């Protein structure tokens, strides 16, 4: 990472106090992240977001425990950039179809019996429905991201700012070596490939990241029942815990109702 970019953003003066983070595993030469020492402000996030052409992507970083001085995983260096592949090596549609087949399969060491497993993905069952269509919107994705950042900071005032050398939020997750979904797949580049697709199809923007949580603003969410169900299927393939461990009832249909027209998507992996 270019340290010069982190000490003087274009025409905006110096950053607040912060430090480069070195992963606690690896050769010690890689520093994928600059982390602010103090909580972020919406003014600081907005200023950095407006300068993403400088090669740095701002992320609002949440911690596993707001009372933990280590600010895990970021401050403790629990990131693994050297273990990730490239998002360009993966196809979003293929990944989602493969994950769907895995998570809808019945049998083996299953926490759900066959009937409950099929009920979760009703009315689709085990059949992968394919990708939801792209949606056009008059909403500016970057303006919506700024509004969501403000709301996120108001709700989680302990959030800090992270800067990553990346061209987009999707790519920043891989570049920083985030391992939030590692209990399902430990190559974050696969999730970045899906997120990059969502950036194009739905005007999604990666705004905030926690230990195992991810928060997106969405400029063009699904609005009708059919499209919402297709997007819900993608979300289930991407993060099955959103449905398996979400608020009852644990069904795609109920989840689709919650995301229809919603301008932010939140994910959590157990």
Coordinates of N, CA, C and O in Angstrom, one line a residue, residues 53-121:
X53 N -11.0 7.6 -6.0 CA -10.1 7.6 -7.2 C -8.6 7.6 -6.8 O -7.8 7.3 -7.6
X54 N -8.3 8.0 -5.6 CA -6.9 8.0 -5.1 C -6.4 6.6 -4.9 O -5.2 6.4 -4.7
X55 N -7.3 5.6 -5.0 CA -6.9 4.2 -4.9 C -7.1 3.6 -3.5 O -6.7 2.5 -3.2
X56 N -7.8 4.4 -2.6 CA -8.1 3.9 -1.3 C -9.6 3.8 -1.1 O -10.4 4.7 -1.5
X57 N -10.1 2.7 -0.5 CA -11.5 2.6 -0.3 C -11.8 2.6 1.2 O -11.2 1.9 2.0
X58 N -12.7 3.5 1.6 CA -13.0 3.6 3.1 C -14.1 2.6 3.5 O -15.1 2.4 2.8
X59 N -13.8 2.0 4.6 CA -14.7 1.0 5.2 C -15.0 1.5 6.6 O -14.1 1.8 7.4
X60 N -16.3 1.4 7.0 CA -16.6 1.6 8.4 C -16.4 0.3 9.1 O -17.1 -0.7 8.7
X61 N -15.6 0.2 10.1 CA -15.2 -1.1 10.7 C -15.8 -1.2 12.1 O -15.6 -0.3 13.0
X62 N -16.6 -2.3 12.3 CA -17.2 -2.6 13.6 C -16.4 -3.7 14.2 O -15.6 -4.4 13.6
X63 N -16.5 -3.8 15.5 CA -15.7 -4.8 16.3 C -16.6 -5.9 16.8 O -17.8 -5.8 16.9
X64 N -15.9 -7.0 17.2 CA -16.7 -8.1 17.8 C -17.3 -7.7 19.1 O -18.4 -8.1 19.4
X65 N -16.6 -6.9 19.9 CA -17.0 -6.5 21.2 C -16.6 -5.0 21.3 O -15.4 -4.7 21.4
X66 N -17.6 -4.1 21.4 CA -17.2 -2.7 21.5 C -16.4 -2.3 22.8 O -15.8 -1.3 22.8
X67 N -16.4 -3.2 23.8 CA -15.7 -3.0 25.0 C -14.3 -3.6 25.0 O -13.5 -3.5 25.9
X68 N -14.0 -4.3 23.8 CA -12.7 -4.9 23.7 C -11.6 -3.9 23.2 O -11.8 -3.4 22.1
X69 N -10.6 -3.7 24.0 CA -9.5 -2.7 23.6 C -8.8 -3.2 22.3 O -8.2 -2.3 21.6
X70 N -8.8 -4.5 22.0 CA -8.1 -4.9 20.8 C -8.8 -4.5 19.5 O -8.2 -4.6 18.4
X71 N -10.1 -4.2 19.6 CA -10.9 -3.9 18.4 C -10.8 -5.0 17.4 O -10.5 -4.8 16.2
X72 N -11.2 -6.2 17.8 CA -11.1 -7.4 16.9 C -12.1 -7.3 15.8 O -13.3 -6.8 16.0
X73 N -11.8 -7.8 14.6 CA -10.5 -8.4 14.2 C -9.5 -7.4 13.7 O -8.3 -7.8 13.4
X74 N -9.8 -6.1 13.6 CA -9.0 -5.2 12.9 C -7.8 -4.8 13.7 O -6.6 -5.0 13.2
X75 N -8.0 -4.3 14.9 CA -6.8 -3.9 15.7 C -5.9 -5.0 16.1 O -4.7 -4.9 16.3
X76 N -6.5 -6.3 16.2 CA -5.7 -7.4 16.6 C -5.0 -8.1 15.4 O -4.3 -9.1 15.6
X77 N -5.2 -7.6 14.2 CA -4.6 -8.2 13.0 C -5.1 -9.5 12.6 O -4.4 -10.3 11.9
X78 N -6.4 -9.8 12.9 CA -7.0 -11.1 12.5 C -7.5 -11.0 11.1 O -8.7 -11.2 10.8
X79 N -6.6 -10.7 10.2 CA -7.0 -10.6 8.8 C -5.9 -11.4 8.0 O -4.8 -11.5 8.4
X80 N -6.3 -11.9 6.8 CA -5.5 -12.9 6.1 C -5.4 -12.6 4.6 O -5.8 -13.4 3.8
X81 N -4.9 -11.5 4.2 CA -4.8 -11.1 2.8 C -4.0 -12.1 1.9 O -4.3 -12.3 0.8
X82 N -3.0 -12.7 2.5 CA -2.1 -13.5 1.7 C -2.8 -14.9 1.4 O -2.3 -15.6 0.6
X83 N -3.9 -15.2 2.1 CA -4.6 -16.5 1.9 C -5.7 -16.4 0.9 O -6.4 -17.4 0.6
X84 N -6.0 -15.2 0.3 CA -7.1 -15.0 -0.6 C -6.7 -15.1 -2.0 O -5.6 -14.7 -2.4
X85 N -7.6 -15.6 -2.8 CA -7.4 -15.6 -4.3 C -7.9 -14.2 -4.8 O -8.0 -13.3 -4.1
X86 N -8.1 -14.1 -6.1 CA -8.6 -12.9 -6.8 C -10.1 -13.0 -7.1 O -10.5 -14.0 -7.6
X87 N -10.8 -11.9 -6.8 CA -12.2 -12.0 -7.2 C -12.4 -12.2 -8.7 O -13.4 -12.8 -9.1
X88 N -11.5 -11.8 -9.5 CA -11.6 -12.0 -10.9 C -11.6 -13.4 -11.3 O -11.9 -13.8 -12.5
X89 N -11.1 -14.3 -10.4 CA -11.0 -15.7 -10.7 C -12.3 -16.5 -10.5 O -12.4 -17.7 -10.8
X90 N -13.3 -15.8 -10.1 CA -14.6 -16.5 -9.8 C -15.8 -15.8 -10.5 O -15.8 -14.6 -10.7
X91 N -16.8 -16.7 -10.8 CA -18.0 -16.2 -11.5 C -19.1 -16.2 -10.5 O -19.4 -17.3 -9.8
X92 N -19.8 -15.1 -10.3 CA -20.8 -14.9 -9.3 C -22.0 -15.9 -9.5 O -22.4 -16.6 -8.5
X93 N -22.4 -16.1 -10.7 CA -23.6 -16.9 -11.0 C -23.3 -18.4 -10.6 O -24.1 -19.1 -10.0
X94 N -22.1 -18.8 -11.0 CA -21.7 -20.2 -10.7 C -21.5 -20.4 -9.2 O -21.9 -21.5 -8.6
X95 N -20.9 -19.5 -8.5 CA -20.8 -19.6 -7.0 C -22.1 -19.7 -6.3 O -22.3 -20.5 -5.5
X96 N -23.0 -18.8 -6.7 CA -24.3 -18.8 -6.0 C -25.1 -20.1 -6.3 O -25.7 -20.7 -5.3
X97 N -25.0 -20.6 -7.5 CA -25.7 -21.9 -7.8 C -25.0 -23.0 -7.0 O -25.7 -23.9 -6.5
X98 N -23.7 -23.0 -6.9 CA -23.0 -24.1 -6.1 C -23.4 -24.0 -4.7 O -23.6 -25.1 -4.0
X99 N -23.3 -22.8 -4.1 CA -23.7 -22.7 -2.7 C -25.1 -23.1 -2.4 O -25.4 -23.7 -1.4
X100 N -26.0 -22.7 -3.3 CA -27.4 -23.1 -3.2 C -27.6 -24.6 -3.1 O -28.3 -25.1 -2.2
X101 N -26.9 -25.3 -4.0 CA -27.0 -26.7 -4.1 C -26.5 -27.3 -2.7 O -27.1 -28.3 -2.2
X102 N -25.4 -26.8 -2.2 CA -24.8 -27.3 -1.0 C -25.8 -27.1 0.2 O -26.0 -28.0 1.0
X103 N -26.4 -25.9 0.3 CA -27.1 -25.5 1.5 C -28.6 -26.1 1.5 O -29.3 -26.1 2.5
X104 N -29.0 -26.5 0.3 CA -30.4 -27.0 0.2 C -30.4 -28.6 0.2 O -31.4 -29.2 0.2
X105 N -29.2 -29.2 0.1 CA -29.1 -30.6 0.1 C -29.6 -31.2 1.4 O -29.3 -30.6 2.5
X106 N -30.2 -32.3 1.3 CA -30.8 -33.0 2.5 C -29.9 -34.2 2.8 O -29.5 -34.9 1.9
X107 N -29.6 -34.4 4.1 CA -28.8 -35.6 4.5 C -27.5 -35.2 5.1 O -27.1 -34.1 5.2
X108 N -26.8 -36.2 5.6 CA -25.5 -36.0 6.2 C -25.6 -35.4 7.6 O -26.6 -35.6 8.2
X109 N -24.6 -34.7 8.0 CA -24.6 -34.1 9.3 C -25.4 -32.8 9.2 O -24.9 -31.7 9.1
X110 N -26.7 -32.9 9.3 CA -27.7 -31.8 9.1 C -28.3 -31.4 10.3 O -28.8 -32.2 11.1
X111 N -28.4 -30.0 10.6 CA -29.0 -29.5 11.8 C -30.5 -29.5 11.6 O -31.3 -29.2 12.5
X112 N -31.0 -29.7 10.3 CA -32.4 -29.7 10.1 C -32.8 -31.0 9.5 O -32.1 -31.6 8.7
X113 N -34.0 -31.5 9.9 CA -34.5 -32.7 9.2 C -35.0 -32.4 7.8 O -35.0 -31.2 7.4
X114 N -35.3 -33.4 7.0 CA -35.6 -33.2 5.6 C -36.7 -32.2 5.4 O -36.7 -31.4 4.5
X115 N -37.8 -32.4 6.1 CA -39.0 -31.6 6.0 C -38.7 -30.1 6.3 O -39.1 -29.2 5.5
X116 N -38.0 -29.9 7.4 CA -37.7 -28.5 7.7 C -36.7 -27.9 6.7 O -36.8 -26.7 6.4
X117 N -35.8 -28.7 6.3 CA -34.8 -28.2 5.3 C -35.5 -27.7 4.0 O -35.2 -26.6 3.5
X118 N -36.5 -28.5 3.5 CA -37.2 -28.1 2.3 C -38.1 -26.9 2.6 O -38.4 -26.1 1.8
X119 N -38.7 -26.8 3.9 CA -39.6 -25.7 4.2 C -38.8 -24.4 4.2 O -39.4 -23.3 3.9
X120 N -37.5 -24.4 4.6 CA -36.8 -23.2 4.6 C -36.8 -22.5 3.3 O -36.9 -21.2 3.2
X121 N -36.6 -23.2 2.2 CA -36.5 -22.6 0.9 C -37.8 -22.6 0.1 O -37.8 -22.4 -1.1

